[in-house]
PDB file of C-alpha atoms and ligand atoms in Angstrom:
ATOM      1  CA  UNK A  28      60.546 -34.987 -42.262  1.00 39.00           C
ATOM      2  CA  UNK A  29      57.628 -32.860 -41.151  1.00 48.00           C
ATOM      3  CA  UNK A  30      56.807 -34.856 -38.142  1.00 46.00           C
ATOM      4  CA  UNK A  31      60.426 -34.756 -36.788  1.00 46.00           C
ATOM      5  CA  UNK A  32      60.157 -30.988 -37.010  1.00 45.00           C
ATOM      6  CA  UNK A  33      56.960 -31.001 -35.148  1.00 40.00           C
ATOM      7  CA  UNK A  34      58.491 -33.156 -32.373  1.00 41.00           C
ATOM      8  CA  UNK A  35      61.491 -30.850 -32.017  1.00 41.00           C
ATOM      9  CA  UNK A  36      59.234 -27.837 -31.922  1.00 40.00           C
ATOM     10  CA  UNK A  37      57.188 -29.372 -29.139  1.00 40.00           C
ATOM     11  CA  UNK A  38      60.134 -30.589 -27.167  1.00 43.00           C
ATOM     12  CA  UNK A  39      61.657 -27.014 -27.349  1.00 44.00           C
ATOM     13  CA  UNK A  40      58.435 -25.478 -26.048  1.00 43.00           C
ATOM     14  CA  UNK A  41      58.116 -27.841 -23.062  1.00 43.00           C
ATOM     15  CA  UNK A  42      61.519 -27.116 -22.331  1.00 42.00           C
ATOM     16  CA  UNK A  43      60.827 -23.679 -22.090  1.00 43.00           C
ATOM     17  CA  UNK A  44      57.779 -24.243 -20.010  1.00 42.00           C
ATOM     18  CA  UNK A  45      59.666 -26.416 -17.710  1.00 42.00           C
ATOM     19  CA  UNK A  46      62.459 -23.837 -17.443  1.00 44.00           C
ATOM     20  CA  UNK A  47      59.997 -21.066 -16.569  1.00 42.00           C
ATOM     21  CA  UNK A  48      58.454 -23.105 -13.911  1.00 44.00           C
ATOM     22  CA  UNK A  49      61.442 -24.116 -12.188  1.00 45.00           C
ATOM     23  CA  UNK A  50      62.652 -20.689 -12.114  1.00 43.00           C
ATOM     24  CA  UNK A  51      59.698 -19.238 -10.202  1.00 44.00           C
ATOM     25  CA  UNK A  52      59.851 -22.301  -7.864  1.00 48.00           C
ATOM     26  CA  UNK A  53      63.345 -21.289  -7.013  1.00 45.00           C
ATOM     27  CA  UNK A  54      62.319 -17.784  -6.221  1.00 44.00           C
ATOM     28  CA  UNK A  55      59.420 -18.827  -4.066  1.00 46.00           C
ATOM     29  CA  UNK A  56      61.498 -21.298  -2.119  1.00 46.00           C
ATOM     30  CA  UNK A  57      64.291 -18.873  -1.497  1.00 47.00           C
ATOM     31  CA  UNK A  58      63.164 -18.212   2.155  1.00 53.00           C
ATOM     32  CA  UNK A  59      62.827 -21.747   3.132  1.00 77.00           C
ATOM     33  CA  UNK A  60      65.001 -25.114   3.027  1.00 91.00           C
ATOM     34  CA  UNK A  61      64.032 -27.274   0.154  1.00 94.00           C
ATOM     35  CA  UNK A  62      64.470 -31.077   0.954  1.00 97.00           C
ATOM     36  CA  UNK A  63      63.973 -33.558  -2.043  1.00 98.00           C
ATOM     37  CA  UNK A  64      63.452 -37.211  -1.191  1.00 98.00           C
ATOM     38  CA  UNK A  65      62.702 -40.020  -3.534  1.00 98.00           C
ATOM     39  CA  UNK A  66      61.106 -43.355  -2.825  1.00 98.00           C
ATOM     40  CA  UNK A  67      60.270 -46.286  -4.879  1.00 98.00           C
ATOM     41  CA  UNK A  68      57.681 -48.849  -4.519  1.00 98.00           C
ATOM     42  CA  UNK A  69      58.607 -52.585  -4.314  1.00 97.00           C
ATOM     43  CA  UNK A  70      58.588 -55.810  -2.483  1.00 96.00           C
ATOM     44  CA  UNK A  71      60.606 -57.108   0.521  1.00 95.00           C
ATOM     45  CA  UNK A  72      60.118 -60.147   2.526  1.00 94.00           C
ATOM     46  CA  UNK A  73      56.920 -60.854   0.843  1.00 95.00           C
ATOM     47  CA  UNK A  74      55.277 -57.166   1.714  1.00 97.00           C
ATOM     48  CA  UNK A  75      54.582 -54.229  -0.144  1.00 98.00           C
ATOM     49  CA  UNK A  76      56.982 -51.517   0.754  1.00 98.00           C
ATOM     50  CA  UNK A  77      58.617 -48.238  -0.191  1.00 98.00           C
ATOM     51  CA  UNK A  78      62.523 -48.123  -0.634  1.00 98.00           C
ATOM     52  CA  UNK A  79      64.645 -45.226  -0.359  1.00 98.00           C
ATOM     53  CA  UNK A  80      66.517 -43.903  -3.384  1.00 98.00           C
ATOM     54  CA  UNK A  81      69.527 -41.960  -2.833  1.00 97.00           C
ATOM     55  CA  UNK A  82      70.950 -40.001  -0.044  1.00 96.00           C
ATOM     56  CA  UNK A  83      71.045 -41.230   3.629  1.00 96.00           C
ATOM     57  CA  UNK A  84      67.903 -43.324   2.965  1.00 98.00           C
ATOM     58  CA  UNK A  85      69.250 -45.138  -0.151  1.00 98.00           C
ATOM     59  CA  UNK A  86      68.283 -48.952  -0.104  1.00 98.00           C
ATOM     60  CA  UNK A  87      66.357 -48.438   3.219  1.00 98.00           C
ATOM     61  CA  UNK A  88      62.946 -50.379   3.652  1.00 98.00           C
ATOM     62  CA  UNK A  89      60.107 -47.742   4.732  1.00 98.00           C
ATOM     63  CA  UNK A  90      62.809 -45.238   5.794  1.00 98.00           C
ATOM     64  CA  UNK A  91      62.207 -42.752   8.600  1.00 98.00           C
ATOM     65  CA  UNK A  92      62.034 -39.383   6.635  1.00 98.00           C
ATOM     66  CA  UNK A  93      63.940 -36.958   8.808  1.00 97.00           C
ATOM     67  CA  UNK A  94      63.239 -33.217   7.935  1.00 97.00           C
ATOM     68  CA  UNK A  95      63.595 -29.861   9.847  1.00 96.00           C
ATOM     69  CA  UNK A  96      60.667 -27.771  10.709  1.00 96.00           C
ATOM     70  CA  UNK A  97      60.448 -24.833   8.416  1.00 96.00           C
ATOM     71  CA  UNK A  98      61.380 -27.029   5.225  1.00 96.00           C
ATOM     72  CA  UNK A  99      59.799 -27.493   1.975  1.00 97.00           C
ATOM     73  CA  UNK A 100      59.571 -31.056   1.383  1.00 98.00           C
ATOM     74  CA  UNK A 101      59.365 -32.667  -1.994  1.00 98.00           C
ATOM     75  CA  UNK A 102      58.806 -36.341  -2.383  1.00 98.00           C
ATOM     76  CA  UNK A 103      59.327 -38.251  -5.688  1.00 98.00           C
ATOM     77  CA  UNK A 104      57.616 -41.620  -5.824  1.00 98.00           C
ATOM     78  CA  UNK A 105      58.731 -44.051  -8.706  1.00 98.00           C
ATOM     79  CA  UNK A 106      56.935 -47.099  -9.435  1.00 98.00           C
ATOM     80  CA  UNK A 107      59.066 -50.289  -9.365  1.00 98.00           C
ATOM     81  CA  UNK A 108      56.462 -52.882  -9.434  1.00 96.00           C
ATOM     82  CA  UNK A 109      53.771 -52.070 -12.002  1.00 97.00           C
ATOM     83  CA  UNK A 110      50.941 -52.022  -9.075  1.00 97.00           C
ATOM     84  CA  UNK A 111      48.906 -48.801  -8.404  1.00 98.00           C
ATOM     85  CA  UNK A 112      50.303 -46.969  -5.553  1.00 98.00           C
ATOM     86  CA  UNK A 113      50.706 -43.480  -4.173  1.00 98.00           C
ATOM     87  CA  UNK A 114      52.254 -41.784  -1.149  1.00 98.00           C
ATOM     88  CA  UNK A 115      50.446 -39.649   1.544  1.00 98.00           C
ATOM     89  CA  UNK A 116      51.198 -37.703   4.558  1.00 98.00           C
ATOM     90  CA  UNK A 117      47.681 -36.945   5.699  1.00 98.00           C
ATOM     91  CA  UNK A 118      48.986 -34.732   8.400  1.00 98.00           C
ATOM     92  CA  UNK A 119      50.029 -32.271   5.832  1.00 98.00           C
ATOM     93  CA  UNK A 120      47.592 -32.732   3.456  1.00 98.00           C
ATOM     94  CA  UNK A 121      50.040 -34.314   1.114  1.00 98.00           C
ATOM     95  CA  UNK A 122      49.385 -37.084  -1.434  1.00 98.00           C
ATOM     96  CA  UNK A 123      50.628 -37.854  -4.730  1.00 98.00           C
ATOM     97  CA  UNK A 124      48.595 -38.978  -7.531  1.00 98.00           C
ATOM     98  CA  UNK A 125      48.200 -42.643  -8.024  1.00 98.00           C
ATOM     99  CA  UNK A 126      50.569 -44.217 -10.486  1.00 98.00           C
ATOM    100  CA  UNK A 127      50.521 -47.803 -11.719  1.00 98.00           C
ATOM    101  CA  UNK A 128      52.735 -48.135 -14.699  1.00 98.00           C
ATOM    102  CA  UNK A 129      56.210 -49.600 -13.936  1.00 98.00           C
ATOM    103  CA  UNK A 130      58.737 -46.680 -14.163  1.00 98.00           C
ATOM    104  CA  UNK A 131      56.205 -43.832 -13.827  1.00 98.00           C
ATOM    105  CA  UNK A 132      56.777 -41.121 -11.306  1.00 98.00           C
ATOM    106  CA  UNK A 133      54.774 -38.737  -9.093  1.00 98.00           C
ATOM    107  CA  UNK A 134      55.600 -36.058  -7.045  1.00 98.00           C
ATOM    108  CA  UNK A 135      54.190 -34.080  -4.125  1.00 98.00           C
ATOM    109  CA  UNK A 136      55.508 -31.034  -2.163  1.00 98.00           C
ATOM    110  CA  UNK A 137      54.478 -29.705   1.202  1.00 98.00           C
ATOM    111  CA  UNK A 138      55.740 -27.039   3.582  1.00 97.00           C
ATOM    112  CA  UNK A 139      56.334 -27.967   7.361  1.00 97.00           C
ATOM    113  CA  UNK A 140      56.146 -24.826   9.544  1.00 96.00           C
ATOM    114  CA  UNK A 141      58.080 -24.303  12.605  1.00 95.00           C
ATOM    115  CA  UNK A 142      56.297 -25.480  15.695  1.00 96.00           C
ATOM    116  CA  UNK A 143      55.282 -28.666  13.772  1.00 97.00           C
ATOM    117  CA  UNK A 144      57.980 -30.798  15.227  1.00 98.00           C
ATOM    118  CA  UNK A 145      56.748 -34.458  15.708  1.00 98.00           C
ATOM    119  CA  UNK A 146      56.367 -37.953  14.201  1.00 98.00           C
ATOM    120  CA  UNK A 147      53.923 -38.347  11.365  1.00 98.00           C
ATOM    121  CA  UNK A 148      52.668 -41.390   9.290  1.00 98.00           C
ATOM    122  CA  UNK A 149      53.204 -41.703   5.705  1.00 98.00           C
ATOM    123  CA  UNK A 150      51.534 -44.525   3.603  1.00 98.00           C
ATOM    124  CA  UNK A 151      50.050 -45.720   0.611  1.00 98.00           C
ATOM    125  CA  UNK A 152      46.129 -45.129   0.483  1.00 98.00           C
ATOM    126  CA  UNK A 153      45.288 -47.728  -1.768  1.00 98.00           C
ATOM    127  CA  UNK A 154      42.999 -50.359   0.038  1.00 98.00           C
ATOM    128  CA  UNK A 155      45.139 -52.836   1.902  1.00 98.00           C
ATOM    129  CA  UNK A 156      48.548 -51.485   0.993  1.00 98.00           C
ATOM    130  CA  UNK A 157      49.330 -49.946   4.240  1.00 98.00           C
ATOM    131  CA  UNK A 158      48.419 -53.047   6.151  1.00 98.00           C
ATOM    132  CA  UNK A 159      50.531 -54.961   3.573  1.00 98.00           C
ATOM    133  CA  UNK A 160      53.457 -52.869   4.578  1.00 98.00           C
ATOM    134  CA  UNK A 161      53.595 -49.606   2.779  1.00 98.00           C
ATOM    135  CA  UNK A 162      53.949 -47.257   5.687  1.00 98.00           C
ATOM    136  CA  UNK A 163      56.644 -45.209   7.520  1.00 98.00           C
ATOM    137  CA  UNK A 164      57.474 -42.261   9.601  1.00 98.00           C
ATOM    138  CA  UNK A 165      58.037 -38.728   8.739  1.00 98.00           C
ATOM    139  CA  UNK A 166      60.149 -37.266  11.604  1.00 98.00           C
ATOM    140  CA  UNK A 167      59.983 -33.389  12.007  1.00 98.00           C
ATOM    141  CA  UNK A 168      63.100 -31.905  13.957  1.00 96.00           C
TER     142      UNK A 168
HETATM  143 CU1   CU B  10      50.274 -49.150  -2.775  1.00 56.91          CU
END
């Protein structure tokens, strides 16, 4: 009995913290467009890859991530193979934490300024993974 009340109390507190954070984030991003993209890790044709989840990139292998300059980009990485991975775009200093548990998620957000139009590489920084297939392009228009 006592334990379940404790759990409920912690859950309620966590909800308040999350609500508080997202509220301030919405305010901070009001001036820029926010783009949320989700990728999951997996295998395709014997190679390690990222697979797009949802939206225009759904099901695509190592999809081109197309965003507009002046956007705040938020990438969610889902681990779908139980191996250690991350997601990085070095040109923007963006890198998720490494996640290895099947079903775990990590996130990274970064801002692309106007004038930074171009094509940039994204890839997994774990040794050998980029060479094994975990790479793609971030295209800023
Ligand atoms: Cu990897």
